Coordinates of C-alpha atoms and ligand atoms in Angstrom, one line a residue:
M1 CA 153.8 123.2 82.4
Q2 CA 150.3 124.6 82.6
A3 CA 147.4 122.3 83.6
T4 CA 144.6 121.9 80.6
K5 CA 141.1 120.6 81.2
P6 CA 140.6 117.2 80.0
S7 CA 137.4 118.1 78.5
E8 CA 139.4 120.3 75.9
T9 CA 141.8 117.7 75.0
K10 CA 142.1 114.2 73.2
V11 CA 143.8 111.5 75.6
V12 CA 143.3 111.3 79.1
L13 CA 145.2 108.4 80.9
T14 CA 144.9 107.3 84.3
G15 CA 147.1 104.4 86.1
I16 CA 145.9 102.9 89.8
K17 CA 148.3 101.0 91.4
P18 CA 146.6 98.0 93.0
T19 CA 147.7 98.0 96.5
N20 CA 144.8 97.8 98.5
H21 CA 140.8 97.0 98.4
P22 CA 139.7 100.7 97.7
H23 CA 138.0 102.5 100.3
I24 CA 135.6 105.4 100.8
G25 CA 138.3 107.9 101.0
N26 CA 139.8 106.3 97.5
Y27 CA 136.2 106.6 96.6
I28 CA 135.7 110.4 97.1
G29 CA 139.3 111.4 96.5
A30 CA 140.0 109.4 93.2
I31 CA 137.4 107.0 92.0
R32 CA 134.4 109.3 91.6
P33 CA 136.3 112.5 90.4
G34 CA 138.5 110.0 88.0
I35 CA 135.2 108.8 86.4
E36 CA 133.9 112.0 85.8
L37 CA 137.3 113.0 84.2
V38 CA 137.5 110.3 82.0
S39 CA 134.0 110.3 81.1
Q40 CA 134.3 114.0 79.5
A41 CA 137.4 113.2 77.5
E42 CA 137.2 112.3 74.1
H43 CA 139.5 109.4 74.2
S44 CA 140.0 107.8 77.8
L45 CA 142.3 104.9 79.3
L46 CA 142.3 103.5 82.5
F47 CA 144.9 100.9 83.4
I48 CA 145.5 99.0 86.8
A49 CA 149.6 99.4 87.4
D50 CA 149.9 95.8 88.3
Y51 CA 153.8 95.7 87.4
H52 CA 154.1 99.1 89.2
A53 CA 152.6 97.7 92.4
L54 CA 155.5 94.8 92.2
T55 CA 157.6 97.2 94.2
T56 CA 155.7 96.5 97.0
V57 CA 153.0 93.6 96.4
Q58 CA 155.1 90.4 95.9
D59 CA 152.5 87.9 96.6
P60 CA 150.7 86.8 93.5
K61 CA 147.4 86.0 95.2
E62 CA 147.5 89.4 96.7
L63 CA 148.0 91.2 93.6
R64 CA 145.3 89.5 91.8
E65 CA 142.8 90.1 94.4
Y66 CA 143.8 93.8 94.3
T67 CA 144.0 94.0 90.5
L68 CA 140.4 92.4 90.6
S69 CA 138.9 94.6 93.6
V70 CA 140.2 98.0 91.9
A71 CA 138.8 96.9 88.2
A72 CA 135.5 95.8 89.7
T73 CA 135.2 98.9 92.0
W74 CA 135.7 101.5 89.2
I75 CA 133.2 99.7 86.9
A76 CA 131.2 99.2 89.8
C77 CA 131.1 102.7 90.3
G78 CA 130.1 103.9 86.8
L79 CA 133.3 103.5 84.5
D80 CA 132.0 102.6 81.3
P81 CA 134.4 100.0 79.8
E82 CA 133.1 100.4 76.3
R83 CA 134.0 104.2 76.4
T84 CA 137.2 103.9 78.6
V85 CA 139.7 101.4 77.5
I86 CA 140.4 99.9 81.1
Y87 CA 143.3 97.2 81.0
R88 CA 146.3 95.6 83.1
Q89 CA 149.6 97.1 82.4
S90 CA 151.3 93.8 82.4
D91 CA 148.8 92.8 79.5
V92 CA 150.5 95.3 76.9
P93 CA 154.2 94.1 76.7
E94 CA 154.8 97.3 74.6
I95 CA 154.9 99.5 77.8
F96 CA 158.0 97.5 78.8
E97 CA 159.6 97.6 75.5
L98 CA 159.4 101.3 75.5
A99 CA 160.6 101.6 79.3
W100 CA 163.7 100.1 78.5
I101 CA 164.0 102.3 75.3
L102 CA 163.4 105.1 77.4
S103 CA 165.7 104.4 80.2
C104 CA 168.6 104.3 77.8
V105 CA 168.0 108.2 77.2
T106 CA 167.0 109.2 80.9
P107 CA 169.8 110.7 82.8
K108 CA 170.4 108.6 86.2
G109 CA 170.7 112.1 87.7
L110 CA 167.0 112.7 87.0
L111 CA 165.9 109.4 88.8
N112 CA 168.2 110.7 91.7
R113 CA 166.1 113.6 92.3
S114 CA 162.8 111.6 92.4
H115 CA 160.7 112.3 95.4
A116 CA 160.0 108.4 96.1
Y117 CA 163.6 107.5 95.7
K118 CA 165.0 110.5 97.8
A119 CA 162.6 109.7 100.6
K120 CA 163.8 106.1 100.8
V121 CA 167.4 107.6 101.0
Q122 CA 166.3 109.8 103.7
E123 CA 164.8 107.1 105.6
N124 CA 168.0 105.0 105.7
Q125 CA 170.0 108.1 106.6
T126 CA 167.7 108.8 109.4
A127 CA 168.3 105.1 110.5
E128 CA 171.9 105.5 110.0
K129 CA 172.2 102.7 107.6
E130 CA 175.6 102.7 105.8
D131 CA 174.2 101.8 102.8
L132 CA 172.0 104.3 101.7
D133 CA 170.3 102.3 99.1
F134 CA 169.5 99.9 101.6
G135 CA 166.1 98.1 100.8
I136 CA 165.8 99.8 97.5
S137 CA 165.1 97.9 94.3
M138 CA 165.9 98.8 91.1
G139 CA 162.2 98.8 90.5
L140 CA 161.6 101.4 92.8
F141 CA 164.6 103.6 91.5
S142 CA 163.4 103.2 87.9
Y143 CA 159.7 103.6 88.7
P144 CA 159.3 107.0 87.1
V145 CA 160.6 105.6 83.7
L146 CA 158.1 102.8 83.6
M147 CA 155.4 105.6 84.1
A148 CA 156.9 107.6 81.2
A149 CA 156.5 104.5 79.2
D150 CA 152.6 104.2 80.2
I151 CA 151.9 107.7 79.3
L152 CA 154.1 108.3 76.3
L153 CA 153.2 105.1 74.5
F154 CA 149.3 106.6 74.0
N155 CA 150.2 109.7 72.9
T156 CA 148.6 111.1 76.2
D157 CA 147.4 114.8 76.3
I158 CA 146.5 114.8 79.8
V159 CA 147.5 112.9 83.0
P160 CA 145.0 113.7 85.9
V161 CA 146.8 113.1 89.1
G162 CA 147.3 114.3 92.8
E163 CA 150.0 116.4 94.1
D164 CA 152.2 113.5 94.8
Q165 CA 152.6 112.4 91.2
V166 CA 153.1 115.7 89.3
Q167 CA 156.6 115.1 89.5
H168 CA 156.2 111.8 87.5
V169 CA 154.3 113.5 84.7
E170 CA 157.0 115.9 84.7
V171 CA 159.8 113.4 84.2
A172 CA 157.6 111.8 81.6
R173 CA 157.9 115.1 79.5
D174 CA 161.5 115.4 80.1
I175 CA 162.2 112.0 78.9
A176 CA 160.0 112.5 75.8
Q177 CA 162.0 115.6 75.2
K178 CA 165.2 113.8 75.7
F179 CA 164.0 111.0 73.3
N180 CA 162.7 113.5 70.6
R181 CA 166.0 115.2 70.6
V182 CA 168.2 112.0 70.3
F183 CA 165.8 110.2 67.7
G184 CA 163.6 113.0 66.1
D185 CA 159.9 114.0 67.1
V186 CA 158.2 111.0 67.8
L187 CA 156.6 111.2 71.4
K188 CA 154.0 113.7 72.4
L189 CA 154.7 115.6 75.5
P190 CA 152.0 115.0 78.1
N191 CA 150.5 117.6 80.6
H192 CA 149.3 117.1 83.9
F193 CA 145.8 117.9 85.2
L194 CA 145.9 118.4 89.1
K195 CA 142.8 117.2 90.6
A196 CA 141.4 118.8 93.5
E197 CA 142.3 116.8 96.6
S198 CA 139.3 116.9 99.2
V199 CA 140.8 115.1 102.3
V200 CA 138.7 112.6 103.6
P201 CA 138.8 112.0 107.5
G202 CA 138.8 108.6 108.5
L203 CA 137.4 106.7 112.1
D204 CA 139.7 108.5 114.0
G205 CA 139.4 112.2 112.1
R206 CA 142.9 112.0 110.5
K207 CA 143.2 111.5 106.8
M208 CA 141.7 108.0 105.6
S209 CA 144.3 105.9 104.8
K210 CA 144.7 102.1 105.0
S211 CA 148.3 102.9 106.5
Y212 CA 146.5 104.3 109.3
G213 CA 143.9 102.0 109.9
N214 CA 141.3 104.2 110.0
H215 CA 139.7 103.6 106.2
I216 CA 136.1 102.3 105.8
P217 CA 136.1 99.6 103.1
L218 CA 133.6 99.9 100.2
F219 CA 130.9 97.6 99.9
L220 CA 131.2 96.0 103.0
E221 CA 128.1 93.8 103.9
S222 CA 125.4 95.7 105.8
K223 CA 126.2 94.6 109.3
K224 CA 129.8 95.1 109.1
M225 CA 129.3 98.6 107.6
R226 CA 127.3 99.6 110.1
K227 CA 129.5 98.3 113.1
M228 CA 132.3 100.1 111.0
I229 CA 130.3 103.5 111.1
M230 CA 129.5 103.4 114.6
K231 CA 133.3 103.1 115.2
I232 CA 133.8 106.8 114.2
I233 CA 135.3 108.8 116.9
T234 CA 133.1 111.5 118.4
D235 CA 133.3 113.6 121.4
S236 CA 131.2 113.6 124.8
T237 CA 128.9 116.3 124.0
P238 CA 125.3 115.4 125.4
P239 CA 122.8 114.6 122.7
E240 CA 120.7 117.8 123.6
A241 CA 123.7 119.8 123.1
P242 CA 123.9 122.4 119.8
K243 CA 126.8 121.0 117.8
E244 CA 128.7 122.4 114.8
P245 CA 128.7 120.6 111.7
K246 CA 131.9 122.1 110.1
G247 CA 134.7 119.8 110.9
S248 CA 132.7 117.0 112.2
V249 CA 133.8 113.7 110.7
L250 CA 130.4 112.3 110.4
Y251 CA 129.0 115.6 108.8
T252 CA 131.9 115.7 106.3
L253 CA 131.3 112.1 105.3
Y254 CA 127.5 112.5 105.1
K255 CA 127.9 115.5 102.9
E256 CA 129.5 113.8 100.6
F257 CA 126.9 111.1 99.9
S258 CA 123.9 113.3 100.2
S259 CA 122.3 116.2 98.0
I260 CA 122.8 119.8 99.1
N261 CA 119.2 119.6 100.8
Q262 CA 120.0 116.4 103.0
A263 CA 123.0 118.2 104.3
N264 CA 121.4 121.2 105.3
E265 CA 118.8 119.0 107.2
L266 CA 121.6 117.2 109.1
A267 CA 123.6 120.7 109.7
N268 CA 120.0 121.8 111.3
L269 CA 119.7 118.8 113.5
Y270 CA 123.4 119.4 114.6
R271 CA 122.3 123.1 115.7
E272 CA 119.5 122.0 117.5
G273 CA 121.2 119.2 119.2
V274 CA 121.3 115.7 118.2
G275 CA 122.7 112.4 119.8
W276 CA 126.0 111.1 118.0
G277 CA 124.4 107.4 117.8
E278 CA 121.4 108.9 115.7
V279 CA 123.9 110.8 113.4
K280 CA 125.9 107.4 112.8
Q281 CA 122.8 105.8 111.8
M282 CA 122.0 108.5 109.3
L283 CA 125.4 108.1 107.7
F284 CA 125.0 104.6 107.7
E285 CA 121.7 104.6 105.9
R286 CA 122.9 107.1 103.4
I287 CA 126.2 105.0 102.5
E288 CA 123.7 102.0 102.0
E289 CA 121.5 103.9 100.0
Y290 CA 124.2 105.5 97.9
F291 CA 126.3 102.4 97.0
K292 CA 123.3 100.1 96.6
G293 CA 123.5 100.0 93.1
P294 CA 127.1 99.8 92.7
A295 CA 127.3 97.2 95.4
L296 CA 125.2 94.7 93.3
T297 CA 127.3 95.1 90.4
Y298 CA 130.4 94.9 92.3
N299 CA 129.6 91.8 94.4
D300 CA 128.5 90.2 91.1
L301 CA 131.7 90.9 89.5
I302 CA 133.9 89.8 92.3
S303 CA 131.9 86.4 92.5
H304 CA 132.6 86.0 88.8
P305 CA 136.4 87.1 88.1
E306 CA 136.2 85.5 84.7
K307 CA 134.1 88.2 83.7
I308 CA 136.7 91.1 84.9
D309 CA 139.4 88.9 83.3
A310 CA 137.5 89.3 80.3
I311 CA 136.8 93.0 80.4
L312 CA 140.4 93.6 81.3
K313 CA 141.7 91.3 78.4
D314 CA 139.5 93.1 75.8
G315 CA 140.8 96.3 76.7
G316 CA 144.4 95.0 76.9
M317 CA 143.7 94.2 73.1
R318 CA 142.4 97.5 72.5
A319 CA 145.4 99.3 74.2
R320 CA 147.9 97.3 72.3
D321 CA 146.2 98.1 69.1
L322 CA 146.2 101.9 69.9
A323 CA 149.8 101.5 71.1
E324 CA 151.1 100.1 67.8
P325 CA 151.5 103.0 65.6
T326 CA 153.6 104.6 68.3
M327 CA 155.7 101.6 69.0
K328 CA 156.3 101.1 65.2
K329 CA 157.4 104.7 65.0
V330 CA 159.8 104.3 68.0
R331 CA 161.4 101.2 66.8
A332 CA 162.0 102.5 63.3
A333 CA 163.4 105.9 65.2
V334 CA 165.6 103.7 67.5
R335 CA 166.6 100.6 65.0
G336 CA 167.1 102.3 61.6
Ligands
LIG1 N1 152.3 106.1 90.0 C1 150.9 106.2 90.1 C2 150.5 106.3 91.7 O1 151.3 105.5 92.6 C3 150.2 105.3 89.7 C4 150.7 105.1 88.0 C5 151.5 104.2 87.3 C6 150.2 106.1 87.2 N2 151.4 104.4 86.1 C7 150.8 106.0 85.7 C8 149.4 107.4 87.1 C9 150.7 106.6 84.6 C10 149.0 107.9 85.8 C11 149.6 107.6 84.6 O2 149.3 106.4 92.0

């Protein structure tokens, strides 16, 4: 399977699992490039994979909170709901109908080889559990089938993904081929587009991730954001000593939110010698400035969840309309 550029294709589809409040690492790594990709596409769909998140998020309040937060963040950061169909997975029942049909042509062995499932089995092996399927739900096991349904229902050409999701798109392709062999040529085979992954450092210099607790949330209130930036770990080089910008967490983050000139100015300050406190203040101001507009939109949406619900509901209806022709063909092919 070769990667194709989204701009050369028709339907680009992206799914996001609502398992946390998006942070700055998500913004740089997924949201900003994702918005660019979908805005270049002729047709684009972006959905909140809330039922996928059920494998781990089983508190309804939390699920709703993350769903709203993810949707509001993407819209606040520039996703245009007129151009891109944005919807909740659970608002499109056809996805789950298709998932069942697909599961009936999916060899179980294909799922046994899925990375996520294998990693869980491995964990149990390491913990010397007698039952190697300990703690593994059917949802986790059949996750790739649901993901195949997400993708195939919309005649998707391209799925932009990070490295960890490539296998899932390949599985979707395998399942589509299997379906077409059994029931006739109905489903379009998708391709993945591998996004360049930039590793964003967190407060402690490791990859920014909620699971490390080193993440900087987006849209923090000003005082809290400043406090957070001040927490970024630096070394004990004295202020006047020349410093190397490359590899510095502060510089790496600053660069993401500034023009080439601004980044060069900071690099020069490093080489002349500058105190970490001063650099942190600069980074804080840069981030405040960069997210000023998006923060207004985000806060407005989050304090009026009915606005987000309305956008998602409208997107859900559009998604169902788009899904109907494929679903009709699938039903006809299967039921005779
Ligand atoms: N599995 C993806 C993740 O964990 C989320 C997802 C669900 C998805 N369905 C999708 C991504 C369909 C792309 C296409 O990040």
